[in-house]
GROMACS .gro file of C-alpha atoms in nm:
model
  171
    1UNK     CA    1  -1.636   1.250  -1.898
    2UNK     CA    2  -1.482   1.156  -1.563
    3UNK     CA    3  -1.661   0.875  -1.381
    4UNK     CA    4  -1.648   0.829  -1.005
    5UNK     CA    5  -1.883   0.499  -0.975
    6UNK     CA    6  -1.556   0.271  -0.905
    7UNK     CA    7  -1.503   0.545  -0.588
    8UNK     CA    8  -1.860   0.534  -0.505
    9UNK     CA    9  -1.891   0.118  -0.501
   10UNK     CA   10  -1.953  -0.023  -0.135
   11UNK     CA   11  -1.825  -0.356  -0.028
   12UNK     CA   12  -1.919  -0.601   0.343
   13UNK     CA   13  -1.678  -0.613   0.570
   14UNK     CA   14  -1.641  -0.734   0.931
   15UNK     CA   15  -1.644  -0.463   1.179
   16UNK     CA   16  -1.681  -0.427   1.561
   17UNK     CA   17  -1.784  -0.123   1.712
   18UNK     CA   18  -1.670  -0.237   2.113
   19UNK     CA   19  -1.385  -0.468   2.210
   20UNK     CA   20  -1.465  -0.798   2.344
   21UNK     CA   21  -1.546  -1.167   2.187
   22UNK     CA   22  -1.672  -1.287   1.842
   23UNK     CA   23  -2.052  -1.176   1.970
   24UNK     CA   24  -1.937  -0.812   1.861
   25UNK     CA   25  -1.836  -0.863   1.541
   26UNK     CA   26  -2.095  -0.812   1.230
   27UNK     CA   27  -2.062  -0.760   0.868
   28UNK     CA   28  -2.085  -0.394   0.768
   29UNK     CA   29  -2.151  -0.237   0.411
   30UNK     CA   30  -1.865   0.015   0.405
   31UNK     CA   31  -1.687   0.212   0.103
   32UNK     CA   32  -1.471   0.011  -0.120
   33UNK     CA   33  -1.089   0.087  -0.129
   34UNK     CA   34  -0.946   0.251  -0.417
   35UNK     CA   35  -0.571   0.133  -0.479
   36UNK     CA   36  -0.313   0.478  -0.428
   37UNK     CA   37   0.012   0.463  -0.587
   38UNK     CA   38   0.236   0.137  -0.636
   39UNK     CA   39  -0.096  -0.018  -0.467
   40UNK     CA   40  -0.327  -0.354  -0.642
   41UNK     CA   41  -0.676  -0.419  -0.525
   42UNK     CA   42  -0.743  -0.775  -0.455
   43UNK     CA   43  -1.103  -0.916  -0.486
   44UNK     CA   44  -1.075  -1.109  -0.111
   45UNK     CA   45  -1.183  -1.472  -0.157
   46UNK     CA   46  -1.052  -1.634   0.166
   47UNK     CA   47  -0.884  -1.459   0.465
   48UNK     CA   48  -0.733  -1.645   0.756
   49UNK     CA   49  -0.782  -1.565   1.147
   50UNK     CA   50  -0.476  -1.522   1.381
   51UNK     CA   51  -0.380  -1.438   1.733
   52UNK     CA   52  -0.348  -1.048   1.614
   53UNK     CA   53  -0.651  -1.030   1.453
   54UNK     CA   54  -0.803  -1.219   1.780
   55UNK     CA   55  -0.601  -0.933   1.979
   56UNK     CA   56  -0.747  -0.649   1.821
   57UNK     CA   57  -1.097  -0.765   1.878
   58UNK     CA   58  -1.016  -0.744   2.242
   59UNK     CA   59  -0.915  -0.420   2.192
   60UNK     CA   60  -0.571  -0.540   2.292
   61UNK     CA   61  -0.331  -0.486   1.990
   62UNK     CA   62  -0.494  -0.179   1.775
   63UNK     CA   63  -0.407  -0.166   1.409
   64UNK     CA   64  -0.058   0.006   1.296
   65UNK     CA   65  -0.129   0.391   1.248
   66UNK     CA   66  -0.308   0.488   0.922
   67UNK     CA   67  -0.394   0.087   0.846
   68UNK     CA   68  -0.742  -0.015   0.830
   69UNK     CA   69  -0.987  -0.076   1.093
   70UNK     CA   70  -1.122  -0.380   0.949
   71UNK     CA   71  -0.965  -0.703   1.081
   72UNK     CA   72  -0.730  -0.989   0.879
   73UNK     CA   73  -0.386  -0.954   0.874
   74UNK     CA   74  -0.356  -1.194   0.537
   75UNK     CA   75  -0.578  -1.265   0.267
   76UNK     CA   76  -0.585  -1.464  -0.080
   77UNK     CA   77  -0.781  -1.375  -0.369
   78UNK     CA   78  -0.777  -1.246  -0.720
   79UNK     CA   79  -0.595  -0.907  -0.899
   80UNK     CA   80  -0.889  -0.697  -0.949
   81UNK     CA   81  -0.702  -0.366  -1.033
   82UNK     CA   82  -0.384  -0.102  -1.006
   83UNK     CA   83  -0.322   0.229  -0.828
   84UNK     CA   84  -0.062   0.467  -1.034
   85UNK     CA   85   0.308   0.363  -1.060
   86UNK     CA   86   0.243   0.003  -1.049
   87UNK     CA   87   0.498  -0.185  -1.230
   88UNK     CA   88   0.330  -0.451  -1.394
   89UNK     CA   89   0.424  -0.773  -1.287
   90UNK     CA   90   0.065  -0.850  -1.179
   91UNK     CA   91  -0.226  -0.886  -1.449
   92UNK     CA   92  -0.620  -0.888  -1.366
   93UNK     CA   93  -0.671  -1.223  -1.253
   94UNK     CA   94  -0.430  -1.341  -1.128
   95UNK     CA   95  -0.421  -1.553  -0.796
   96UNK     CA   96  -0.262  -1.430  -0.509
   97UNK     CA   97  -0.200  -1.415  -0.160
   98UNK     CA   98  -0.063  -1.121   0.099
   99UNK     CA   99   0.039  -0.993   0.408
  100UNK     CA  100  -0.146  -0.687   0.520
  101UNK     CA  101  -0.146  -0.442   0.813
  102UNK     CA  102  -0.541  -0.501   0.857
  103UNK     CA  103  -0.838  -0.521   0.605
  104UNK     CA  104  -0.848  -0.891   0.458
  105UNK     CA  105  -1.201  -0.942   0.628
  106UNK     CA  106  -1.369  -0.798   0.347
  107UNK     CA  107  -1.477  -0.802   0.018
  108UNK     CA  108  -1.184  -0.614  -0.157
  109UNK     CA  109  -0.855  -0.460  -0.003
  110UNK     CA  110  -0.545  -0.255  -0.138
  111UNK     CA  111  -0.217  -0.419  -0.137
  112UNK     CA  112   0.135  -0.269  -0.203
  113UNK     CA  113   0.219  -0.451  -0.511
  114UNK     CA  114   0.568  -0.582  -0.350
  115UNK     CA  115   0.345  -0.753  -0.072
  116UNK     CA  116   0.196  -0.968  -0.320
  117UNK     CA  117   0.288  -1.349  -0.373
  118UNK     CA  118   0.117  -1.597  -0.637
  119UNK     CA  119  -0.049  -1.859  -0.515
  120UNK     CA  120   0.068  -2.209  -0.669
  121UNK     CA  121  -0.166  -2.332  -0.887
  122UNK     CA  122  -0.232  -2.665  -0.652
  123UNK     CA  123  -0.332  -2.491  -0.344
  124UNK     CA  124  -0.684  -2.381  -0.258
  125UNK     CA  125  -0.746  -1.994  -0.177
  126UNK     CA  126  -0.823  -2.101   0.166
  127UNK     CA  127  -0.494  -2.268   0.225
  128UNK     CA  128  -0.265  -1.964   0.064
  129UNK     CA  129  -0.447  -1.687   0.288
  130UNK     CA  130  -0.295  -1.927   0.621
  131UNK     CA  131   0.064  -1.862   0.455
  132UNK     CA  132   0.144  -1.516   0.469
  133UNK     CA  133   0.143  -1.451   0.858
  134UNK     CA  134   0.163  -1.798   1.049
  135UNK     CA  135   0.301  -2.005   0.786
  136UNK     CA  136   0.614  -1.759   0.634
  137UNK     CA  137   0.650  -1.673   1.027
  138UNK     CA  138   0.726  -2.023   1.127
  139UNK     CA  139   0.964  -2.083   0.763
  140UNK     CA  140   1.136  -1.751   0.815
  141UNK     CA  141   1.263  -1.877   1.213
  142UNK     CA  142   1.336  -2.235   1.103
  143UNK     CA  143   1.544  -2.102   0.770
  144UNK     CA  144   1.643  -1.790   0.771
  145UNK     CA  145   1.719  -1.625   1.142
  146UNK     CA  146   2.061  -1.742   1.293
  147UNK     CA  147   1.932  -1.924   1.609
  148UNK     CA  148   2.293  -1.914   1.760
  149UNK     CA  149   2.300  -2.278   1.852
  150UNK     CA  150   2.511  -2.386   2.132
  151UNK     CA  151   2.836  -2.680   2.058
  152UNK     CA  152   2.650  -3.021   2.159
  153UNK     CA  153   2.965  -3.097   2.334
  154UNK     CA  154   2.975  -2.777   2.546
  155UNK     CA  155   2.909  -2.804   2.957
  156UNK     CA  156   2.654  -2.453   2.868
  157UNK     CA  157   2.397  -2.681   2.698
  158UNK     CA  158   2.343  -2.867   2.946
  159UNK     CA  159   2.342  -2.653   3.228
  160UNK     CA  160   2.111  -2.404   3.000
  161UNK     CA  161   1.878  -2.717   2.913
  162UNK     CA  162   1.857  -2.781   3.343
  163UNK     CA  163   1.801  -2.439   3.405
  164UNK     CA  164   1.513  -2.388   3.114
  165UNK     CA  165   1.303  -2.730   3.251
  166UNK     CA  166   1.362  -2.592   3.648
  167UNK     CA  167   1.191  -2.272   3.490
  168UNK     CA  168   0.959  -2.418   3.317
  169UNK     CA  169   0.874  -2.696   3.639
  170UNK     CA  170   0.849  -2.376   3.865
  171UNK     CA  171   1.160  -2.502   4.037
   0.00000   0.00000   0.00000
């Protein structure tokens, strides 16, 4: 016999029904997700807050078409189960940590499985759900994009260095 209580289970989540400050958001019992193919579902135990998430309570910045209407952008918690076609590098249990298009400000949300990191086993939940936006944002300009750096010794340094602070003085 077929059982559809794990599609049935509810879950809180933060919600806000009108844009505007933190005085419209409120925690919400809503439906909890079921993971689709090549998709984990992560038991949410710490989710960070960032400019986007900030944005789309404004009404500002809505959420990426077909993502989910609850807020957090990145979350950190613990493997709580598979969709289909998963490929098993993830057990139940483990820690992890992700980047999401939207629902880490709830109880439980579905992750593509190549989305997930593990957290290191000397860092707090708290501190691995501040990684996967702000954090890998910031590591991924300083290491990894070519910032095109000028010669030190070239006249266009300078002269781009003058022109930047003029800008920036209103000059």
């Amino acid at each position: 016999m077929l059982s559809l209580g794990f599609f049935l289970e509810k879950m809180l989540a933060v919600y806000f029904d009108c844009p505007g400050g933190p005085e419209n958001l409120y925690v919400k019992e809503v439906m909890k997700p079921h993971p689709g193919e090549g998709e984990v579902l992560v038991k949410v135990s710490a989710s960070a807050l960032n400019r986007a998430d900030l944005l789309q309570r404004r009404g500002t910045y809505p959420p990426p078409k077909g993502a989910s209407e609850i807020l957090g952008l990145e979350a950190a918690g613990i493997v709580a189960g598979f969709g289909p076609g998963c490929e098993g590098r993830w057990k139940i249990g483990d820690a992890v940590m992700a980047l999401l298009s939207g629902g880490g400000q709830a109880e439980y949300v579905t992750v593509p499985e190549g989305y997930l990191m593990p957290i290191p086993n000397d860092m707090t939940f708290i501190q691995a759900a501040a990684i996967p936006e702000a954090w890998l944002t910031a590591f991924q300009l300083l290491h990894f994009v070519e910032l095109g750096m000028p010669d030190p010794n070239s006249e266009t340094l300078a002269t781009d260095c003058v022109f930047t602070r003029k800008n920036m003085e209103g000059g």
